[in-house]
Amino acid sequence: MARLADYFVVVGYDLDKRGGSEGQGCILQRFPEKDWEDNPFPQGIELFCQPSGWQLFPERLPPTYFVAALTDINSERHYCACFTFWEEVDNTQPQKGLSSEADEDEDAGIVQPSQLYAPKSLVLVSRLDHPEAFKNCLGLIYAVHIDGLGVPLETLIGNLLTCLIPIAGGSQSDIEASSLTITLGAGDRQVIQTPIDNSLPVSGSSTAQLFRQLGIVNVLYLFCAALTEHKILFLSSSYHRLTEACRALLAIMFPLKYSFTYVPILPGKLLEVLSTPTPFIIGVSSFFRSETQELLDVIIADLDGGTVTIPECVHISLLPEPLLHQMQKSLSMVLDPELELADHAFPPVSTQPSSPKIQDKEIRAVFLRLFAQLFQGYRWCLHIIRIHPEPAIRFHKAAFLGQRALAEDDFLMKVLDGMAFAGFVSERGPPFRTKDLFDELIAHGVERICQEEGDPQKGMSHIKELAEQLFKNENPYPTVTVHKVQRPTEGSHLRPHQALFPHLDEVTVQLFIDHAAAKQKAAPLAVRAEVKCTVPSGPPLGDVADRNGNVLANSARRQEVVRNCITYIFENKMLEAKKLLPAVLRALKGRAARLCLTQELNQHVLQNRAVLDDEQFDCIVRMMNCTLQDCSVMDEHGIAAALLPLVTAFCRKLGAGITQFAYSCVQDHMVWTNMQFWEGMFYGDVQNHIRALYVDEDEQLSPAVRGGRSALEIASEERRLWPTLSKEKQQELVQKEESTVFSQAIHYANRMSYLLLPLDSSKSRLLRGSALGDAESVSNSYVTNSIAGSMAESYDTESGFEDSENSDVASSVVRFITRFVDKVCNESGVTKDHLKALHTMIPDIVQMHIETLDAVHRESKRLPPIQKPKLLRPVLLAGEELVMEGMRVHLISDGREEATGAMGGPPLLPAEGAIFLTSYRLIFKGTPSDPLVGEQVVTRSFPIASLTKEKKISVSIPMDQFIQEGLQLRSSTFQLMKIAFDEEVASDTVEAFRKHVHKLRYPQHVHGTFAFTVGRSCKMAPEHKHKDENRYLKTLSKSLVKSAKKTIGWQFIARKKDSPSAWETEGNPQSQVYEDEISVSEEAEPASLTLSSTIKSADRQTMSNVVERACCRDYQRLGLGTLSSSLSRSKNEPFRISTVNRMYTVCRSYPGLLIVPQSIPDSTIQRISRCYRQNRFPVVCWKNSRTKAVLLRSGGLHGKGVVGFFKSPNAPGPGPSQADSTSLEQEKYLQAIVGSTPSYSEAGGRNTLGGFASARASSSDSSDKMRQPKIGALMKQVIGGREDVLGTFGRGGRWGSIRSGGRPSTYDPDRGTGPPRKEPLQANGGPAEVPFVRQQKARLYIIGDKSQLKGGKPDSFQQWEVIPIEAFDVRHVKASFKKLMKACVPGSSFSEANTTFYRCLEESEWMRLLHKVLQVSVLVAELLDLGSSVMVSLEDGWDITTQVASLVQLLSDRHYRTFDGFRLLVEKEWLSFGHRFGHRGARTLAGQSGGFAPIFLQFLDCVHQIHLQFPTEFEFSQYYLKFLAYHYASNRFRTFLLDSDYERIELGAMYEEKGERKSQQACKSVWDYMERLNKKTPVFFNYTYAPEDGEVLKPYSYISNLKLWDFYVEETLSEGPPYDWEPTRGRAERVEVEERPRRAAPRSRRKVVRPCYDNLHRAVPDAIAKLLQDLQCLEAELGQAPDRWKDTWDKIKAAHRTEMKLESRETLSSRGVARAPSGGAMGRPGSGTLYSQFRSTESENRSFEGILFKKGALLKPWKPRWFVLDKTKHQLRYYETRQDKECKGVIDLAEVESVMPGAPSMGAPKGVEEQAFFDVKTSKRVYNFCARNSVQAQLWMDNVQNCLSDA
């Protein structure tokens, strides 16, 4: 029996403290006043009576009731039933504690209420959970008080506190004892029923209500979150619903019990509890909703709104399939039975859901069945390690997961590791105890559940049976549930004058309590004894492989191979065994074969020992290693456990008294370092020995273990007999069990030392990086782990090098074994004396084994060495030298599956060979370990300068030799080496190798890189002398001025302006002398105008070349700075070449010659430059030859120059200042730029922004229509979601961020998946054009950083517009590149479903960065093509600015798409304008911490994307870009080493000396190297090159149109990366050397080409390259001197054109329509296409032609035109006359919908018959045509129709 209520408390408003900001409650009275001994009074009850705070209200509220749950320090729950009503309070004092409904403002105008009401609570505190009974009792007390019934309140409370009810429990026959009728003495009667089984929770109807509030899916999320220990918070405005929701969540978790913080109602003053790091289930009033929004790791369930909010950082593991689907279906059938029958034509009549209480039990039955399926067979995985004096039971998690085949299930793993399951094992593990419904379900119901999986109706009948049992447990005697409780009269709480709740007499109540205590002491109540029995274990878990017949059938042959091989080994038939060994190693990948191996080896062990010879021992060890390598650390299948006794049994004799066991050769597996593995093994062996203590003799003699009793059954019987044994017998059994555990602990200390101590104790292979050193650091807090992971990643420095760890092997093993012994002995109840003895023995055991292993190690070295493959030496490049000789290593397969045979073909990896460290590269060369492909040669290499990450790894692979250490090396050229050093490589050698790698990767100075040290015999580069560091600068300055003056003095030279033809046809730009005319600033210093006569001749030659540099040559081609012959007329030119930066004093990262406006003097430039970052002021870098618009680049503005930059010129100011003058000069500078570009306008309204759309919609037939962009849609692609922008774009459109956080989710309707466009497509149903405030388009657009342009004001009088954008910085590129490398060259295979290649590629966001750069570049190119100049002013002006400026010029100017043009573009924009190649590439030790930032690689990738969409527009091939991308990071050439021209001149690396050029090794420029290579082979040439004149490329930039560059993923294992050519060496030498050992074997001409092994471009060349190779071979056979491939190609093209012209003339007479002369066949002069290069005759491009009359647009007359139908291009073109070469318009036949006869209209040609008219209808308009007669019209219609049909 137990008390119904422990305490009765009256809590009221504390009127003494009502002056504060918040009211407080206080306990007015409590009964009894003294605490019960067995149940102390809980503190803080007053907080829970008013969870939202104690407040006064201006009106009386109806009474409320709810139950709060408090948990004490002993984890026992106290239920506080709170009945609250409101009473009047005195309002004579000013009140500040009003409710939230009254404003707290203290203004005098506020009228205070005349009467206030304070809450008062009657509280019952009980350990029993009877909320309805508590409600009735408290309601009765309130009714007696409010209605004035003649019953003393003290009597009611005394009877309540002395009421005793039966404790839950008992059998079904004791139903009457489970119910009790009580009365409080006011004529009331209540029947209180206690549950039959106290272990089953009581839920009422709360579970059904929770599902109605949140729904099935949301509740399942909460259920999984609670089981996996997440934080859950309920929100509701009702306290009662909060309690019921928490009660329901705990009910469906049965049989697991929640063991973390559980507070159904949390007071507002304790909200800081929500920040606790531990999991919880808490309910909070929705009044505090705003204060819960900042919780980042809490799952919030809103009961009122029916929503569950899961934060992004929280990942909830859901139920495994198919259990999740079955749960959803079963719950749906319970909650909504009509759903399944909703579509039936004749549904059954009775399909209504059950009543809420029955439905509640049906839901709980569904969850009971779920847990029965999850924990099916759990009792067979319990290890009983002690029976007496108390049972000690542990759960073998690995065996349970292995037998259930759920080792990879995240949900079940977290549940089994949780505290709730630990309590489940400790509570339900004992075999002799009381049973409940779940035990019966596990024992007898699981098989029924499995059988009913396919039949929902049978499943529902089982659910209803379980629900009936649950309902009967809560309501054992439903017929007695008749209550008679007095209720207060209706509306009694609204009476105007109510009596206050009286002060109760403590003495009277205490007399009741004392009298009841004395009565109970005199006649104690009988307590029902618990009925204990043996808990059945249920059906055993059958092995998954045994239940799956297919698995057995497929593995039978493999097991037979394993058995035969083992038989051959022990019969000493080693030749036969070695033949089968490769097949056995492959078969051991399967689990069945591994189990078969352990079983077969057990049969050959006699008396725990099996002595083998050397060959037998090696084979057995190799098979054991192969078996263990695929075992997980958890060993869920018991493979390592089965091998553990075998590795201590198999051995070989090494000498007199020295034996080597197999355990010394199988130590390199992580399973031996797993503490849980050793615990499971230990507990299993202890259980077997404990069982042997109690088993009968006949069972010991029985060989069949299953025939005897299990350990749990024996333990149950022993626990039943335990009370009947004498104390002596009990003590004897306890000592026997403890001795058993103690002996096993000693045995396992020996076993662990076997596997953890290495053969060579001086090396700590296994301990380093394993869990031995930090076994106790495992955390169950997911938040803590995630934070620790992020911190660890943040400490991963950019250098990528890890320091080696030195640890004492013996001490590490002793600590590990000691922790193991402490844990298992404490859990097994070992005494302290025995534990102390174990601590003393462990160091002696370890030391003894170390001495034994030292002797074994010495003898093992005397064994004959195993034959290993011969090391192959690599072929080095010219000037490349070996730093370290080859070290024998094994190249391990990484995450790329192509080379491992997983994608088909033989496995090329792992491979055995050597790694070589040279002054330039890291090279691995070897042969595959698989004997089937052993004749292949595997090569993997990368430049040492491209190394980005080096770390140590632990490697476990099946090999004969022992592997000691491993390294993982990752390079920015997308190569990855995972190498394991052979045992012959000493640790010192490995450390020396790492140090050399670090030294070569990060030299002290740039002179230490390979590009400078090549050919110096690996000597360190001399230190640069700073004494003469400005010699080059001084000489350069004088040479610049001299050359400029000389050029101006050439008055007899007359040149045409804007004449690019001379530059397009130039041969070698370095060998010609150009007579350029350059204007010089008139403010140059007089002293600098005289050339020193002391300059050496070599210096003069070097410095005179600066005028021929990329910038100057390109300025001349573009017509920038090219002046007339007189200085006086030079002022008429808009721009000039300034030498203000000749000494690099204005800006060190700019070139010496710059293009600035003619009207700006150099002194102004020096002042303006200070306003820009790094002094990079705006300069012109390109001019559009058609629109004369210019492209400018600069750095971002400094903060000090931003305000004045946008200040209105008419703004009043206090006075002139330096800042104002600088801002004024800035504005004048921009005005000068605007004034230097002529206003470009075109017909059709293109000179205004408002005319863009109208011009687009017009139906003009001019050829300029093709160039009209849809500027609004193009700008929308760049627009983000921000509105606070500057300039006149601000109102109509929003210019967004390049660094937008979200991924683009919507796409422009113009985007397509077809071929890209050179002109933008027209919108079909797209969004409206972006309106702009300024109708007149701006002359200059400035693209700048948004963060630098805040606070500016637009000025309508200015002629420039500002486009502020947020540019992503270098950190984003570096982070994205790291993720891209891990996706393309992963270190391990993608095991999890959420880490696939495409998922990792998406998460890297590399494609998104490309998309943004291309998007901005296309927009700038559009603006330039429209005649507006653009200034790109982003970041410091050397990263994104360079990318955008280069891409814009590449898109707009076809010259940059040639070999010479692209080189010129890179030299000008990247080298001369100072991209920081040295800093971004981390070339030296100083840049090590900065890391690798591939800005230039990103630019090359953008060029690759454009190249893919326009393959005929580039003279160079894709291989050209890959070659540059590789050597950009290789440091083989000096081109990309330094940061600016200033540094190159300072170090003397600007130009190569003539003497160096003659040297074979001195090709220091990648351009010269590629030029030499291009002359020998067409590897860089694009055979489809056929550019269009004047075309501006406009590629698609959407992510769906971008392709991953194959440079990132392709690999050539046959020869390494195909980018290190050496033209001076013939490849015949390599072939001869490699083929020499194979000459004896017959050679086959058949060749198998594999993508990951062979170079596909060389193995399978294209047709043209193959023909050129065959031609060179024929010339060599005929003894002729071979011509250069370019000469041959040009001859073939010229001859082909001549043949086409002749054939064209011959076919003129056979045509029905006159042809134009052959010279004017093409529409544009000199413009070839892809099709014209390979056509057989010219007639294919002119399928049909003739004169047609065409009607113009609205109000335009009919005009005759010469029409050409082109079937190849699918076009209908027209010209003015047939001799005209300029195409006037094009009708795309892809847009033609129909061709039909027409009718004459107004203005039609006279005298033509009506049948001569026909119409062509397109998607845009209808074209009206008129032929000469009806025959010609029909002929035109048929030809057009045939062309449409052919398409």
mmCIF file of C-alpha atoms in Angstrom, residues 1346-1457:
data_model
loop_
_atom_site.group_PDB
_atom_site.id
_atom_site.type_symbol
_atom_site.label_atom_id
_atom_site.label_comp_id
_atom_site.label_asym_id
_atom_site.label_seq_id
_atom_site.Cartn_x
_atom_site.Cartn_y
_atom_site.Cartn_z
ATOM 1 C CA LYS A 1346 29.068 46.713 -52.573
ATOM 2 C CA SER A 1347 30.743 46.979 -49.174
ATOM 3 C CA GLN A 1348 32.896 49.857 -50.451
ATOM 4 C CA LEU A 1349 30.068 51.814 -52.026
ATOM 5 C CA LYS A 1350 27.695 52.199 -49.085
ATOM 6 C CA GLY A 1351 26.375 55.639 -48.311
ATOM 7 C CA GLY A 1352 26.714 57.107 -51.768
ATOM 8 C CA LYS A 1353 23.987 59.088 -53.500
ATOM 9 C CA PRO A 1354 23.117 58.804 -57.180
ATOM 10 C CA ASP A 1355 23.413 61.894 -59.319
ATOM 11 C CA SER A 1356 21.186 62.211 -62.344
ATOM 12 C CA PHE A 1357 23.648 64.594 -64.037
ATOM 13 C CA GLN A 1358 26.512 62.117 -64.045
ATOM 14 C CA GLN A 1359 27.024 59.970 -67.105
ATOM 15 C CA TRP A 1360 28.073 56.833 -65.309
ATOM 16 C CA GLU A 1361 26.169 54.179 -63.422
ATOM 17 C CA VAL A 1362 27.381 52.196 -60.428
ATOM 18 C CA ILE A 1363 26.624 48.475 -60.176
ATOM 19 C CA PRO A 1364 27.501 47.411 -56.624
ATOM 20 C CA ILE A 1365 27.974 43.649 -56.164
ATOM 21 C CA GLU A 1366 29.405 41.488 -53.414
ATOM 22 C CA ALA A 1367 32.432 39.760 -54.866
ATOM 23 C CA PHE A 1368 33.494 36.467 -53.361
ATOM 24 C CA ASP A 1369 36.973 36.554 -51.895
ATOM 25 C CA VAL A 1370 39.938 34.233 -52.052
ATOM 26 C CA ARG A 1371 38.843 32.285 -48.983
ATOM 27 C CA HIS A 1372 35.755 31.013 -50.781
ATOM 28 C CA VAL A 1373 37.828 29.907 -53.754
ATOM 29 C CA LYS A 1374 40.290 28.070 -51.517
ATOM 30 C CA ALA A 1375 37.543 26.331 -49.561
ATOM 31 C CA SER A 1376 35.711 25.397 -52.738
ATOM 32 C CA PHE A 1377 38.898 24.080 -54.341
ATOM 33 C CA LYS A 1378 39.652 21.880 -51.330
ATOM 34 C CA LYS A 1379 36.221 20.284 -51.551
ATOM 35 C CA LEU A 1380 36.585 19.918 -55.319
ATOM 36 C CA MET A 1381 39.877 18.047 -54.899
ATOM 37 C CA LYS A 1382 38.349 15.751 -52.281
ATOM 38 C CA ALA A 1383 35.459 15.027 -54.629
ATOM 39 C CA CYS A 1384 37.577 14.371 -57.739
ATOM 40 C CA VAL A 1385 40.463 12.558 -56.041
ATOM 41 C CA PRO A 1386 38.959 11.166 -52.816
ATOM 42 C CA GLY A 1387 41.175 9.502 -50.280
ATOM 43 C CA SER A 1388 38.723 6.636 -49.812
ATOM 44 C CA SER A 1389 35.699 5.274 -51.594
ATOM 45 C CA PHE A 1390 32.296 6.896 -51.130
ATOM 46 C CA SER A 1391 30.735 4.517 -48.643
ATOM 47 C CA GLU A 1392 27.777 6.525 -47.408
ATOM 48 C CA ALA A 1393 24.817 7.384 -49.585
ATOM 49 C CA ASN A 1394 25.099 11.106 -48.850
ATOM 50 C CA THR A 1395 28.778 11.270 -49.881
ATOM 51 C CA THR A 1396 28.529 10.308 -53.525
ATOM 52 C CA PHE A 1397 30.733 11.954 -56.125
ATOM 53 C CA TYR A 1398 28.024 14.248 -57.452
ATOM 54 C CA ARG A 1399 26.911 15.212 -53.957
ATOM 55 C CA CYS A 1400 30.481 16.161 -53.002
ATOM 56 C CA LEU A 1401 30.863 18.029 -56.283
ATOM 57 C CA GLU A 1402 27.707 19.989 -55.560
ATOM 58 C CA GLU A 1403 28.789 20.775 -52.016
ATOM 59 C CA SER A 1404 32.103 22.134 -53.247
ATOM 60 C CA GLU A 1405 30.180 24.930 -55.064
ATOM 61 C CA TRP A 1406 32.956 25.127 -57.669
ATOM 62 C CA MET A 1407 30.432 25.180 -60.511
ATOM 63 C CA ARG A 1408 28.532 27.950 -58.788
ATOM 64 C CA LEU A 1409 31.639 30.114 -58.664
ATOM 65 C CA LEU A 1410 32.246 29.506 -62.375
ATOM 66 C CA HIS A 1411 28.624 30.357 -63.063
ATOM 67 C CA LYS A 1412 28.936 33.698 -61.275
ATOM 68 C CA VAL A 1413 32.177 34.707 -62.987
ATOM 69 C CA LEU A 1414 30.825 33.813 -66.425
ATOM 70 C CA GLN A 1415 27.575 35.617 -65.693
ATOM 71 C CA VAL A 1416 29.270 38.915 -64.874
ATOM 72 C CA SER A 1417 31.658 38.528 -67.819
ATOM 73 C CA VAL A 1418 28.822 38.017 -70.307
ATOM 74 C CA LEU A 1419 27.041 41.064 -68.923
ATOM 75 C CA VAL A 1420 30.127 43.259 -69.309
ATOM 76 C CA ALA A 1421 30.679 41.989 -72.850
ATOM 77 C CA GLU A 1422 27.065 42.869 -73.677
ATOM 78 C CA LEU A 1423 27.424 46.400 -72.337
ATOM 79 C CA LEU A 1424 30.621 46.949 -74.310
ATOM 80 C CA ASP A 1425 28.972 45.642 -77.456
ATOM 81 C CA LEU A 1426 26.143 48.130 -76.914
ATOM 82 C CA GLY A 1427 28.558 51.035 -76.841
ATOM 83 C CA SER A 1428 28.854 51.653 -73.095
ATOM 84 C CA SER A 1429 32.249 51.589 -71.456
ATOM 85 C CA VAL A 1430 32.689 49.438 -68.349
ATOM 86 C CA MET A 1431 35.087 49.765 -65.427
ATOM 87 C CA VAL A 1432 35.648 46.629 -63.313
ATOM 88 C CA SER A 1433 36.680 47.696 -59.816
ATOM 89 C CA LEU A 1434 36.550 44.676 -57.530
ATOM 90 C CA GLU A 1435 38.602 43.640 -54.466
ATOM 91 C CA ASP A 1436 42.260 44.592 -54.846
ATOM 92 C CA GLY A 1437 42.031 44.459 -58.608
ATOM 93 C CA TRP A 1438 44.174 41.380 -59.179
ATOM 94 C CA ASP A 1439 41.878 38.375 -58.691
ATOM 95 C CA ILE A 1440 38.244 38.596 -59.774
ATOM 96 C CA THR A 1441 38.921 41.790 -61.682
ATOM 97 C CA THR A 1442 41.540 39.977 -63.730
ATOM 98 C CA GLN A 1443 39.209 37.035 -64.343
ATOM 99 C CA VAL A 1444 36.366 39.222 -65.557
ATOM 100 C CA ALA A 1445 38.557 41.532 -67.656
ATOM 101 C CA SER A 1446 40.257 38.581 -69.365
ATOM 102 C CA LEU A 1447 37.031 36.720 -70.070
ATOM 103 C CA VAL A 1448 35.363 39.844 -71.446
ATOM 104 C CA GLN A 1449 38.193 40.369 -73.933
ATOM 105 C CA LEU A 1450 38.156 36.682 -74.848
ATOM 106 C CA LEU A 1451 34.423 36.835 -75.562
ATOM 107 C CA SER A 1452 34.568 40.106 -77.478
ATOM 108 C CA ASP A 1453 37.782 39.857 -79.512
ATOM 109 C CA ARG A 1454 38.523 36.868 -81.734
ATOM 110 C CA HIS A 1455 42.230 37.704 -81.703
ATOM 111 C CA TYR A 1456 42.502 36.494 -78.099
ATOM 112 C CA ARG A 1457 41.197 33.104 -79.180
#
